[in-house]
Amino acid sequence: MKPGAFSAGLIGLLAMLAGPARLPIGEQPIMIGKAIAEEGGKKNAEEGTPESKTGPAPVMPMARDPSAAVMEEFEAARRAGTREAFELFIARHGDDPLAERARAELKRRSR
Protein backbone atom coordinates (compact mmCIF):
# COMPACT_ATOMS: atom_id res chain seq x y z
CA MET A 1 0.00 0.00 0.00
CA LYS A 2 1.36 3.37 -1.05
CA PRO A 3 1.15 6.26 1.34
CA GLY A 4 -1.46 8.56 -0.04
CA ALA A 5 -3.13 11.76 1.02
CA PHE A 6 -5.20 9.89 3.60
CA SER A 7 -2.11 8.33 5.23
CA ALA A 8 -0.24 11.62 5.27
CA GLY A 9 -3.24 13.36 6.81
CA LEU A 10 -3.59 10.64 9.42
CA ILE A 11 0.10 10.92 10.37
CA GLY A 12 -0.20 14.71 10.60
CA LEU A 13 -3.28 14.42 12.79
CA LEU A 14 -1.54 11.96 15.12
CA ALA A 15 1.52 14.20 15.32
CA MET A 16 -0.67 17.17 16.20
CA LEU A 17 -2.53 15.23 18.89
CA ALA A 18 0.70 13.87 20.37
CA GLY A 19 2.33 17.31 20.44
CA PRO A 20 2.18 19.74 23.38
CA ALA A 21 -1.22 21.17 24.23
CA ARG A 22 -1.43 24.81 23.21
CA LEU A 23 -3.74 27.73 23.64
CA PRO A 24 -5.03 29.66 20.62
CA ILE A 25 -2.45 31.07 18.21
CA GLY A 26 -0.23 33.69 19.83
CA GLU A 27 -0.82 32.47 23.38
CA GLN A 28 1.60 30.61 25.64
CA PRO A 29 1.59 26.84 25.91
CA ILE A 30 -0.83 25.57 28.54
CA MET A 31 1.91 24.18 30.77
CA ILE A 32 3.67 27.55 30.92
CA GLY A 33 0.37 29.25 31.65
CA LYS A 34 -0.26 26.81 34.51
CA ALA A 35 3.20 27.39 35.96
CA ILE A 36 2.74 31.16 35.88
CA ALA A 37 -0.69 30.87 37.46
CA GLU A 38 0.64 28.71 40.29
CA GLU A 39 3.41 31.19 41.00
CA GLY A 40 0.84 33.97 41.16
CA GLY A 41 -1.13 32.26 43.87
CA LYS A 42 -3.71 30.23 41.95
CA LYS A 43 -2.96 27.28 44.19
CA ASN A 44 -3.68 29.42 47.25
CA ALA A 45 -6.95 30.60 45.72
CA GLU A 46 -8.12 27.01 45.34
CA GLU A 47 -7.26 26.28 48.96
CA GLY A 48 -8.90 29.47 50.21
CA THR A 49 -5.85 30.80 52.08
CA PRO A 50 -5.69 34.51 52.98
CA GLU A 51 -2.94 35.07 50.39
CA SER A 52 -5.48 34.34 47.66
CA LYS A 53 -7.38 37.52 48.46
CA THR A 54 -4.43 39.84 48.90
CA GLY A 55 -2.06 38.46 46.27
CA PRO A 56 1.61 37.77 46.77
CA ALA A 57 3.51 39.73 49.40
CA PRO A 58 5.49 42.76 48.22
CA VAL A 59 9.13 42.09 47.51
CA MET A 60 10.55 45.21 49.13
CA PRO A 61 9.20 47.13 52.13
CA MET A 62 8.40 50.81 51.86
CA ALA A 63 11.32 53.23 52.29
CA ARG A 64 11.77 54.72 55.75
CA ASP A 65 11.97 58.40 56.54
CA PRO A 66 15.72 59.20 56.54
CA SER A 67 15.40 61.77 59.33
CA ALA A 68 13.75 59.18 61.58
CA ALA A 69 16.65 56.79 60.96
CA VAL A 70 19.19 59.52 61.84
CA MET A 71 17.25 60.33 65.01
CA GLU A 72 17.28 56.66 66.02
CA GLU A 73 21.06 56.54 65.49
CA PHE A 74 21.52 59.64 67.63
CA GLU A 75 19.40 58.13 70.40
CA ALA A 76 21.44 54.92 70.19
CA ALA A 77 24.65 56.95 70.56
CA ARG A 78 23.16 58.75 73.58
CA ARG A 79 22.15 55.46 75.18
CA ALA A 80 25.63 54.05 74.60
CA GLY A 81 27.07 57.21 76.11
CA THR A 82 30.58 56.56 74.82
CA ARG A 83 32.91 58.90 72.99
CA GLU A 84 33.24 56.36 70.18
CA ALA A 85 29.46 56.22 69.66
CA PHE A 86 29.20 59.99 69.26
CA GLU A 87 32.26 60.13 66.99
CA LEU A 88 30.76 57.43 64.79
CA PHE A 89 27.48 59.36 64.60
CA ILE A 90 29.33 62.55 63.61
CA ALA A 91 31.34 60.66 60.99
CA ARG A 92 28.17 59.25 59.43
CA HIS A 93 25.95 62.32 59.72
CA GLY A 94 28.31 65.31 59.93
CA ASP A 95 25.93 67.64 58.05
CA ASP A 96 22.82 66.79 60.05
CA PRO A 97 21.66 69.25 62.76
CA LEU A 98 21.89 66.43 65.30
CA ALA A 99 25.64 66.29 64.63
CA GLU A 100 25.95 69.65 66.41
CA ARG A 101 24.20 68.15 69.44
CA ALA A 102 26.58 65.19 69.27
CA ARG A 103 29.60 67.55 69.13
CA ALA A 104 28.23 69.47 72.11
CA GLU A 105 27.76 66.19 73.97
CA LEU A 106 31.37 65.24 73.22
CA LYS A 107 32.63 68.60 74.55
CA ARG A 108 30.50 68.23 77.68
CA ARG A 109 31.80 64.69 78.34
CA SER A 110 35.44 65.60 77.79
CA ARG A 111 35.42 68.11 80.67
MMTF fields as JSON, N, C-alpha, C and O atoms, coordinates in Angstrom:
{
  "mmtfVersion": "1.0.0",
  "mmtfProducer": "UNKNOWN",
  "numBonds": 443,
  "numAtoms": 444,
  "numGroups": 111,
  "numChains": 1,
  "numModels": 1,
  "chainsPerModel": [1],
  "groupsPerChain": [111],
  "chainIdList": ["A"],
  "bondAtomList": [4, 2, 8, 6, 12, 10, 16, 14, 20, 18, 24, 22, 28, 26, 32, 30, 36, 34, 40, 38, 44, 42, 48, 46, 52, 50, 56, 54, 60, 58, 64, 62, 68, 66, 72, 70, 76, 74, 80, 78, 84, 82, 88, 86, 92, 90, 96, 94, 100, 98, 104, 102, 108, 106, 112, 110, 116, 114, 120, 118, 124, 122, 128, 126, 132, 130, 136, 134, 140, 138, 144, 142, 148, 146, 152, 150, 156, 154, 160, 158, 164, 162, 168, 166, 172, 170, 176, 174, 180, 178, 184, 182, 188, 186, 192, 190, 196, 194, 200, 198, 204, 202, 208, 206, 212, 210, 216, 214, 220, 218, 224, 222, 228, 226, 232, 230, 236, 234, 240, 238, 244, 242, 248, 246, 252, 250, 256, 254, 260, 258, 264, 262, 268, 266, 272, 270, 276, 274, 280, 278, 284, 282, 288, 286, 292, 290, 296, 294, 300, 298, 304, 302, 308, 306, 312, 310, 316, 314, 320, 318, 324, 322, 328, 326, 332, 330, 336, 334, 340, 338, 344, 342, 348, 346, 352, 350, 356, 354, 360, 358, 364, 362, 368, 366, 372, 370, 376, 374, 380, 378, 384, 382, 388, 386, 392, 390, 396, 394, 400, 398, 404, 402, 408, 406, 412, 410, 416, 414, 420, 418, 424, 422, 428, 426, 432, 430, 436, 434, 440, 438],
  "bondOrderList": [1, 1, 1, 1, 1, 1, 1, 1, 1, 1, 1, 1, 1, 1, 1, 1, 1, 1, 1, 1, 1, 1, 1, 1, 1, 1, 1, 1, 1, 1, 1, 1, 1, 1, 1, 1, 1, 1, 1, 1, 1, 1, 1, 1, 1, 1, 1, 1, 1, 1, 1, 1, 1, 1, 1, 1, 1, 1, 1, 1, 1, 1, 1, 1, 1, 1, 1, 1, 1, 1, 1, 1, 1, 1, 1, 1, 1, 1, 1, 1, 1, 1, 1, 1, 1, 1, 1, 1, 1, 1, 1, 1, 1, 1, 1, 1, 1, 1, 1, 1, 1, 1, 1, 1, 1, 1, 1, 1, 1, 1],
  "groupList": [{"groupName": "MET", "atomNameList": ["N", "CA", "C", "O"], "elementList": ["N", "C", "C", "O"], "formalChargeList": [0, 0, 0, 0], "bondAtomList": [1, 0, 2, 1, 3, 2], "bondOrderList": [1, 1, 2], "singleLetterCode": "M", "chemCompType": "L-PEPTIDE LINKING"}, {"groupName": "LYS", "atomNameList": ["N", "CA", "C", "O"], "elementList": ["N", "C", "C", "O"], "formalChargeList": [0, 0, 0, 0], "bondAtomList": [1, 0, 2, 1, 3, 2], "bondOrderList": [1, 1, 2], "singleLetterCode": "K", "chemCompType": "L-PEPTIDE LINKING"}, {"groupName": "PRO", "atomNameList": ["N", "CA", "C", "O"], "elementList": ["N", "C", "C", "O"], "formalChargeList": [0, 0, 0, 0], "bondAtomList": [1, 0, 2, 1, 3, 2], "bondOrderList": [1, 1, 2], "singleLetterCode": "P", "chemCompType": "L-PEPTIDE LINKING"}, {"groupName": "GLY", "atomNameList": ["N", "CA", "C", "O"], "elementList": ["N", "C", "C", "O"], "formalChargeList": [0, 0, 0, 0], "bondAtomList": [1, 0, 2, 1, 3, 2], "bondOrderList": [1, 1, 2], "singleLetterCode": "G", "chemCompType": "PEPTIDE LINKING"}, {"groupName": "ALA", "atomNameList": ["N", "CA", "C", "O"], "elementList": ["N", "C", "C", "O"], "formalChargeList": [0, 0, 0, 0], "bondAtomList": [1, 0, 2, 1, 3, 2], "bondOrderList": [1, 1, 2], "singleLetterCode": "A", "chemCompType": "L-PEPTIDE LINKING"}, {"groupName": "PHE", "atomNameList": ["N", "CA", "C", "O"], "elementList": ["N", "C", "C", "O"], "formalChargeList": [0, 0, 0, 0], "bondAtomList": [1, 0, 2, 1, 3, 2], "bondOrderList": [1, 1, 2], "singleLetterCode": "F", "chemCompType": "L-PEPTIDE LINKING"}, {"groupName": "SER", "atomNameList": ["N", "CA", "C", "O"], "elementList": ["N", "C", "C", "O"], "formalChargeList": [0, 0, 0, 0], "bondAtomList": [1, 0, 2, 1, 3, 2], "bondOrderList": [1, 1, 2], "singleLetterCode": "S", "chemCompType": "L-PEPTIDE LINKING"}, {"groupName": "LEU", "atomNameList": ["N", "CA", "C", "O"], "elementList": ["N", "C", "C", "O"], "formalChargeList": [0, 0, 0, 0], "bondAtomList": [1, 0, 2, 1, 3, 2], "bondOrderList": [1, 1, 2], "singleLetterCode": "L", "chemCompType": "L-PEPTIDE LINKING"}, {"groupName": "ILE", "atomNameList": ["N", "CA", "C", "O"], "elementList": ["N", "C", "C", "O"], "formalChargeList": [0, 0, 0, 0], "bondAtomList": [1, 0, 2, 1, 3, 2], "bondOrderList": [1, 1, 2], "singleLetterCode": "I", "chemCompType": "L-PEPTIDE LINKING"}, {"groupName": "ARG", "atomNameList": ["N", "CA", "C", "O"], "elementList": ["N", "C", "C", "O"], "formalChargeList": [0, 0, 0, 0], "bondAtomList": [1, 0, 2, 1, 3, 2], "bondOrderList": [1, 1, 2], "singleLetterCode": "R", "chemCompType": "L-PEPTIDE LINKING"}, {"groupName": "GLU", "atomNameList": ["N", "CA", "C", "O"], "elementList": ["N", "C", "C", "O"], "formalChargeList": [0, 0, 0, 0], "bondAtomList": [1, 0, 2, 1, 3, 2], "bondOrderList": [1, 1, 2], "singleLetterCode": "E", "chemCompType": "L-PEPTIDE LINKING"}, {"groupName": "GLN", "atomNameList": ["N", "CA", "C", "O"], "elementList": ["N", "C", "C", "O"], "formalChargeList": [0, 0, 0, 0], "bondAtomList": [1, 0, 2, 1, 3, 2], "bondOrderList": [1, 1, 2], "singleLetterCode": "Q", "chemCompType": "L-PEPTIDE LINKING"}, {"groupName": "ASN", "atomNameList": ["N", "CA", "C", "O"], "elementList": ["N", "C", "C", "O"], "formalChargeList": [0, 0, 0, 0], "bondAtomList": [1, 0, 2, 1, 3, 2], "bondOrderList": [1, 1, 2], "singleLetterCode": "N", "chemCompType": "L-PEPTIDE LINKING"}, {"groupName": "THR", "atomNameList": ["N", "CA", "C", "O"], "elementList": ["N", "C", "C", "O"], "formalChargeList": [0, 0, 0, 0], "bondAtomList": [1, 0, 2, 1, 3, 2], "bondOrderList": [1, 1, 2], "singleLetterCode": "T", "chemCompType": "L-PEPTIDE LINKING"}, {"groupName": "VAL", "atomNameList": ["N", "CA", "C", "O"], "elementList": ["N", "C", "C", "O"], "formalChargeList": [0, 0, 0, 0], "bondAtomList": [1, 0, 2, 1, 3, 2], "bondOrderList": [1, 1, 2], "singleLetterCode": "V", "chemCompType": "L-PEPTIDE LINKING"}, {"groupName": "ASP", "atomNameList": ["N", "CA", "C", "O"], "elementList": ["N", "C", "C", "O"], "formalChargeList": [0, 0, 0, 0], "bondAtomList": [1, 0, 2, 1, 3, 2], "bondOrderList": [1, 1, 2], "singleLetterCode": "D", "chemCompType": "L-PEPTIDE LINKING"}, {"groupName": "HIS", "atomNameList": ["N", "CA", "C", "O"], "elementList": ["N", "C", "C", "O"], "formalChargeList": [0, 0, 0, 0], "bondAtomList": [1, 0, 2, 1, 3, 2], "bondOrderList": [1, 1, 2], "singleLetterCode": "H", "chemCompType": "L-PEPTIDE LINKING"}],
  "groupTypeList": [0, 1, 2, 3, 4, 5, 6, 4, 3, 7, 8, 3, 7, 7, 4, 0, 7, 4, 3, 2, 4, 9, 7, 2, 8, 3, 10, 11, 2, 8, 0, 8, 3, 1, 4, 8, 4, 10, 10, 3, 3, 1, 1, 12, 4, 10, 10, 3, 13, 2, 10, 6, 1, 13, 3, 2, 4, 2, 14, 0, 2, 0, 4, 9, 15, 2, 6, 4, 4, 14, 0, 10, 10, 5, 10, 4, 4, 9, 9, 4, 3, 13, 9, 10, 4, 5, 10, 7, 5, 8, 4, 9, 16, 3, 15, 15, 2, 7, 4, 10, 9, 4, 9, 4, 10, 7, 1, 9, 9, 6, 9],
  "groupIdList": [1, 2, 3, 4, 5, 6, 7, 8, 9, 10, 11, 12, 13, 14, 15, 16, 17, 18, 19, 20, 21, 22, 23, 24, 25, 26, 27, 28, 29, 30, 31, 32, 33, 34, 35, 36, 37, 38, 39, 40, 41, 42, 43, 44, 45, 46, 47, 48, 49, 50, 51, 52, 53, 54, 55, 56, 57, 58, 59, 60, 61, 62, 63, 64, 65, 66, 67, 68, 69, 70, 71, 72, 73, 74, 75, 76, 77, 78, 79, 80, 81, 82, 83, 84, 85, 86, 87, 88, 89, 90, 91, 92, 93, 94, 95, 96, 97, 98, 99, 100, 101, 102, 103, 104, 105, 106, 107, 108, 109, 110, 111],
  "secStructList": [7, 7, 7, 7, 2, 2, 2, 2, 2, 2, 2, 2, 2, 2, 2, 2, 2, 2, 1, 7, 7, 5, 7, 1, 6, 6, 1, 7, 5, 2, 2, 2, 2, 2, 2, 2, 2, 2, 2, 6, 6, 2, 2, 2, 2, 2, 2, 6, 7, 6, 2, 2, 2, 2, 7, 1, 7, 7, 1, 1, 7, 7, 7, 7, 7, 2, 2, 2, 2, 2, 2, 2, 2, 2, 2, 2, 2, 2, 2, 2, 7, 7, 2, 2, 2, 2, 2, 2, 2, 2, 2, 2, 7, 6, 6, 1, 2, 2, 2, 2, 2, 2, 2, 2, 2, 2, 2, 2, 2, 2, 7],
  "xCoordList": [0.836, 0.0, 0.878, 1.785, 0.596, 1.362, 0.776, -0.438, 1.687, 1.154, 0.481, 1.091, -0.706, -1.456, -1.821, -1.289, -2.706, -3.134, -3.783, -3.61, -4.543, -5.2, -4.168, -4.294, -3.151, -2.112, -1.335, -1.051, -0.99, -0.243, -1.08, -0.563, -2.354, -3.238, -3.381, -3.41, -3.472, -3.591, -2.327, -2.418, -1.17, 0.104, 0.187, 0.607, -0.208, -0.197, -1.137, -0.797, -2.317, -3.284, -2.739, -2.867, -2.127, -1.541, -0.401, -0.267, 0.419, 1.521, 0.985, 1.535, -0.09, -0.671, -1.269, -1.121, -1.939, -2.535, -1.477, -1.688, -0.356, 0.696, 1.563, 2.272, 1.511, 2.334, 1.839, 0.816, 2.573, 2.179, 0.854, 0.557, 0.065, -1.219, -0.947, -0.089, -1.668, -1.434, -2.749, -3.829, -2.602, -3.74, -3.901, -3.111, -4.877, -5.029, -3.738, -2.848, -3.647, -2.445, -2.042, -2.876, -0.745, -0.227, -0.19, 0.434, -0.823, -0.823, 0.322, 0.984, 0.55, 1.598, 1.096, -0.109, 2.019, 1.588, 0.883, 1.161, -0.021, -0.83, 0.046, -0.225, 1.074, 1.913, 2.603, 2.73, 3.049, 3.672, 2.631, 2.907, 1.441, 0.375, 0.027, -0.234, 0.022, -0.256, 0.843, 0.559, 2.084, 3.195, 3.138, 3.367, 2.835, 2.741, 1.58, 1.704, 0.469, -0.694, -0.399, -0.824, 0.316, 0.64, 1.57, 1.429, 2.51, 3.406, 2.636, 2.974, 1.613, 0.837, -0.156, -0.843, -0.252, -1.128, -2.408, -3.334, -2.495, -3.715, -3.94, -5.075, -2.85, -2.961, -3.554, -4.383, -3.131, -3.679, -5.15, -5.916, -5.549, -6.952, -7.839, -8.956, -7.34, -8.124, -8.259, -9.276, -7.224, -7.257, -7.989, -8.367, -8.192, -8.898, -8.042, -8.576, -6.725, -5.855, -5.963, -6.396, -5.581, -5.689, -4.869, -5.227, -3.766, -2.944, -3.706, -3.369, -4.743, -5.478, -6.259, -6.534, -6.617, -7.384, -6.491, -6.868, -5.31, -4.429, -3.363, -2.746, -3.112, -2.065, -0.739, -0.681, 0.312, 1.612, 2.127, 1.776, 2.949, 3.508, 4.45, 5.084, 4.553, 5.487, 6.926, 7.266, 7.747, 9.129, 9.964, 10.804, 9.738, 10.554, 9.661, 8.635, 10.025, 9.204, 9.311, 10.22, 8.39, 8.4, 9.647, 10.155, 10.13, 11.317, 10.991, 9.896, 11.952, 11.769, 12.108, 12.78, 11.637, 11.971, 13.424, 13.76, 14.297, 15.716, 15.957, 16.845, 15.181, 15.395, 15.054, 15.676, 14.086, 13.753, 14.895, 15.198, 15.525, 16.652, 17.832, 18.507, 18.084, 19.186, 18.886, 19.771, 17.635, 17.25, 17.444, 17.912, 17.085, 17.284, 18.767, 19.139, 19.613, 21.057, 21.582, 22.43, 21.087, 21.518, 21.097, 21.88, 19.871, 19.396, 20.21, 20.475, 20.608, 21.438, 22.808, 23.354, 23.356, 24.648, 24.502, 25.383, 23.392, 23.161, 23.02, 23.552, 22.303, 22.147, 23.483, 23.758, 24.314, 25.63, 26.48, 27.199, 26.386, 27.07, 28.585, 29.261, 29.129, 30.582, 31.041, 30.29, 32.295, 32.908, 32.896, 32.633, 33.18, 33.238, 31.875, 31.806, 30.801, 29.464, 29.135, 28.589, 29.466, 29.203, 30.103, 29.657, 31.357, 32.263, 31.781, 31.86, 31.291, 30.758, 29.53, 29.376, 28.658, 27.48, 27.896, 27.338, 28.859, 29.329, 29.972, 29.792, 30.719, 31.344, 30.298, 30.48, 29.214, 28.166, 27.251, 26.811, 26.959, 25.946, 26.478, 25.823, 27.652, 28.307, 27.523, 27.676, 26.69, 25.933, 24.564, 23.9, 24.143, 22.824, 22.834, 23.853, 21.72, 21.659, 21.93, 22.43, 21.61, 21.886, 23.385, 23.806, 24.189, 25.643, 26.169, 27.123, 25.546, 25.945, 25.662, 26.455, 24.515, 24.199, 25.198, 25.6, 25.597, 26.58, 27.937, 28.625, 28.326, 29.596, 29.544, 30.512, 28.389, 28.233, 28.302, 28.887, 27.724, 27.759, 29.196, 29.592, 29.971, 31.374, 32.167, 32.972, 31.933, 32.625, 32.243, 33.097, 30.975, 30.5, 31.102, 31.44, 31.243, 31.795, 33.31, 33.864, 33.985, 35.44, 35.911, 37.083, 35.049, 35.424, 35.576, 35.888],
  "yCoordList": [-1.178, 0.0, 1.236, 1.372, 2.133, 3.365, 4.418, 4.53, 5.182, 6.259, 7.304, 7.825, 7.589, 8.558, 9.755, 9.934, 10.558, 11.765, 11.413, 12.12, 10.297, 9.891, 9.521, 9.928, 8.753, 8.326, 9.521, 9.613, 10.435, 11.624, 12.47, 12.996, 12.596, 13.359, 12.715, 13.39, 11.376, 10.642, 10.806, 10.995, 10.738, 10.925, 12.341, 12.54, 13.317, 14.708, 14.914, 15.614, 14.309, 14.417, 13.796, 14.375, 12.608, 11.956, 12.775, 12.875, 13.359, 14.198, 15.414, 15.811, 16.003, 17.169, 16.798, 17.541, 15.654, 15.229, 14.822, 14.982, 14.305, 13.875, 15.038, 14.928, 16.149, 17.314, 18.004, 17.617, 19.041, 19.744, 20.465, 20.997, 20.475, 21.173, 22.671, 23.169, 23.377, 24.808, 25.57, 25.044, 26.818, 27.731, 28.263, 27.9, 29.095, 29.659, 30.317, 30.621, 30.529, 31.067, 32.372, 33.242, 32.491, 33.689, 33.606, 34.454, 32.633, 32.473, 31.56, 30.949, 31.474, 30.611, 29.179, 28.939, 28.233, 26.84, 26.696, 27.443, 25.744, 25.566, 25.301, 25.828, 24.506, 24.181, 25.424, 25.569, 26.317, 27.555, 28.418, 29.022, 28.481, 29.248, 28.72, 29.498, 27.394, 26.809, 27.139, 27.44, 27.089, 27.391, 28.834, 29.119, 29.743, 31.156, 31.372, 32.135, 30.717, 30.868, 30.35, 30.957, 29.245, 28.708, 29.645, 29.823, 30.241, 31.193, 32.396, 32.953, 32.801, 33.97, 33.726, 34.657, 32.532, 32.26, 31.538, 31.508, 30.951, 30.231, 29.057, 28.745, 28.412, 27.276, 27.735, 27.039, 28.903, 29.423, 29.78, 29.64, 30.239, 30.6, 29.36, 29.42, 28.238, 27.009, 26.504, 25.917, 26.738, 26.276, 27.252, 26.896, 28.474, 29.465, 30.105, 30.549, 30.17, 30.795, 32.309, 32.816, 33.048, 34.509, 35.147, 36.216, 34.5, 35.069, 35.172, 35.989, 34.336, 34.344, 35.638, 36.038, 36.292, 37.519, 38.738, 39.716, 38.685, 39.839, 39.759, 40.781, 38.619, 38.464, 38.185, 38.081, 38.063, 37.772, 38.97, 40.117, 38.684, 39.731, 40.606, 40.121, 41.896, 42.765, 42.312, 41.767, 42.544, 42.092, 42.98, 42.482, 44.279, 45.205, 46.073, 46.563, 46.279, 47.134, 48.595, 48.974, 49.39, 50.814, 51.468, 51.021, 52.516, 53.234, 53.976, 54.516, 53.996, 54.715, 56.18, 56.57, 56.982, 58.398, 58.521, 58.067, 59.121, 59.2, 59.964, 59.602, 61.007, 61.771, 60.935, 61.102, 60.05, 59.176, 58.199, 57.902, 57.704, 56.785, 57.49, 56.909, 58.745, 59.52, 59.77, 59.67, 60.092, 60.334, 59.072, 59.145, 57.914, 56.655, 56.392, 55.903, 56.713, 56.535, 57.468, 57.076, 58.698, 59.636, 59.137, 59.189, 58.658, 58.126, 56.911, 56.732, 56.082, 54.918, 55.367, 54.769, 56.408, 56.946, 57.518, 57.34, 58.203, 58.754, 57.644, 57.747, 56.572, 55.46, 54.778, 54.364, 54.66, 54.049, 54.947, 54.471, 56.25, 57.208, 57.204, 57.762, 56.608, 56.561, 57.587, 58.002, 57.975, 58.904, 58.31, 59.011, 57.025, 56.364, 56.388, 56.555, 56.223, 56.218, 57.585, 57.667, 58.659, 59.995, 60.319, 60.95, 59.898, 60.131, 59.394, 59.926, 58.189, 57.431, 58.129, 58.204, 58.639, 59.357, 60.589, 60.856, 61.334, 62.546, 62.181, 62.892, 61.084, 60.659, 60.282, 60.552, 59.666, 59.245, 60.385, 60.448, 61.292, 62.324, 63.703, 64.447, 64.049, 65.314, 66.551, 67.591, 66.478, 67.644, 67.773, 68.797, 66.778, 66.787, 67.711, 67.804, 68.397, 69.253, 68.488, 69.067, 67.216, 66.435, 66.234, 65.919, 66.41, 66.287, 67.384, 67.166, 68.566, 69.648, 69.265, 69.547, 68.618, 68.152, 67.089, 67.048, 66.224, 65.188, 65.817, 65.363, 66.854, 67.552, 68.226, 68.201, 68.83, 69.472, 68.418, 68.665, 67.276, 66.188, 65.704, 65.403, 65.629, 65.239, 66.242, 65.861, 67.552, 68.596, 68.517, 68.659, 68.292, 68.225, 67.019, 67.118, 65.902, 64.689, 64.746, 64.062, 65.55, 65.6, 66.461, 66.392, 67.253, 68.114, 67.354, 67.934],
  "zCoordList": [0.0, 0.0, 0.0, 0.821, -0.929, -1.047, -0.1, 0.069, 0.508, 1.337, 0.458, -0.476, 0.742, -0.041, 0.804, 1.9, 0.314, 1.022, 2.35, 3.343, 2.36, 3.601, 4.667, 5.822, 4.283, 5.231, 5.75, 6.944, 4.853, 5.265, 6.223, 7.208, 5.932, 6.811, 8.169, 9.197, 8.157, 9.415, 10.257, 11.47, 9.643, 10.368, 10.921, 12.061, 10.127, 10.595, 11.77, 12.724, 11.708, 12.789, 14.066, 15.145, 13.946, 15.116, 15.7, 16.92, 14.84, 15.323, 16.067, 17.094, 15.55, 16.201, 17.559, 18.529, 17.625, 18.889, 19.912, 21.114, 19.453, 20.373, 20.83, 21.83, 20.108, 20.443, 21.702, 22.268, 22.147, 23.375, 23.201, 22.132, 24.258, 24.229, 24.194, 24.923, 23.359, 23.214, 23.286, 23.02, 23.654, 23.639, 22.223, 21.352, 21.964, 20.622, 20.132, 20.926, 18.841, 18.213, 18.894, 19.147, 19.185, 19.829, 21.341, 21.979, 21.929, 23.378, 23.802, 22.963, 25.116, 25.639, 25.73, 25.822, 25.704, 25.909, 27.251, 28.19, 27.338, 28.541, 29.761, 30.84, 29.608, 30.766, 31.316, 32.532, 30.449, 30.917, 31.601, 32.638, 31.031, 31.655, 33.033, 33.951, 33.186, 34.505, 35.491, 36.65, 35.06, 35.958, 36.421, 37.597, 35.515, 35.878, 36.838, 37.796, 36.595, 37.465, 38.866, 39.849, 38.971, 40.294, 41.039, 42.249, 40.341, 40.996, 41.503, 42.548, 40.782, 41.158, 42.271, 42.691, 42.75, 43.872, 43.514, 44.324, 42.32, 41.952, 42.894, 43.255, 43.285, 44.194, 45.526, 46.113, 45.998, 47.25, 47.11, 48.063, 45.932, 45.721, 45.796, 46.309, 45.284, 45.341, 46.77, 47.138, 47.573, 48.965, 49.87, 50.986, 49.406, 50.205, 51.279, 52.296, 51.089, 52.077, 51.97, 50.934, 53.012, 52.98, 51.859, 51.365, 51.452, 50.391, 49.08, 48.224, 48.921, 47.657, 47.479, 46.348, 48.561, 48.465, 48.324, 47.678, 48.924, 48.902, 47.843, 47.541, 47.266, 46.271, 46.947, 48.172, 46.183, 46.769, 47.572, 47.297, 48.549, 49.401, 48.588, 47.651, 48.932, 48.218, 48.441, 49.491, 47.452, 47.506, 48.425, 49.175, 48.369, 49.131, 50.009, 49.537, 51.28, 52.134, 51.71, 50.973, 52.175, 51.858, 52.458, 53.486, 51.816, 52.288, 53.576, 53.738, 54.484, 55.746, 55.574, 54.619, 56.505, 56.537, 56.983, 58.076, 56.172, 56.545, 57.85, 58.622, 58.098, 59.33, 60.565, 61.614, 60.449, 61.577, 61.844, 63.0, 60.793, 60.963, 61.621, 62.47, 61.232, 61.838, 63.318, 64.167, 63.608, 65.014, 65.85, 66.986, 65.292, 66.018, 66.27, 67.337, 65.292, 65.491, 66.568, 67.37, 66.593, 67.627, 69.009, 69.957, 69.116, 70.399, 70.816, 72.005, 69.877, 70.192, 70.701, 71.628, 70.101, 70.565, 71.97, 72.811, 72.223, 73.578, 74.602, 75.707, 74.242, 75.18, 75.448, 76.574, 74.412, 74.603, 75.493, 76.372, 75.254, 76.106, 75.986, 76.85, 74.97, 74.823, 73.791, 72.908, 73.939, 72.993, 71.577, 70.599, 71.489, 70.181, 69.483, 68.265, 70.241, 69.658, 69.06, 67.959, 69.784, 69.258, 68.072, 67.113, 68.122, 66.993, 65.742, 64.634, 65.919, 64.793, 64.21, 62.991, 65.08, 64.598, 63.805, 62.74, 64.306, 63.609, 62.278, 61.289, 62.243, 60.988, 59.946, 58.758, 60.377, 59.434, 59.026, 57.878, 59.962, 59.717, 60.082, 60.811, 59.585, 59.932, 59.541, 60.181, 58.513, 58.049, 58.708, 58.549, 59.428, 60.054, 61.274, 61.959, 61.56, 62.758, 64.058, 65.022, 64.089, 65.298, 65.515, 66.628, 64.482, 64.63, 65.551, 66.298, 65.498, 66.413, 67.865, 68.763, 68.076, 69.441, 69.879, 71.042, 68.938, 69.265, 69.586, 70.5, 68.844, 69.135, 70.503, 71.265, 70.797, 72.108, 73.215, 74.269, 72.987, 73.971, 74.176, 75.301, 73.102, 73.224, 74.043, 74.893, 73.781, 74.552, 76.024, 76.9, 76.293, 77.677, 78.389, 79.568, 77.718, 78.339, 78.5, 79.361, 77.688, 77.789, 78.955, 79.326, 79.532, 80.67, 81.924, 82.964]
}
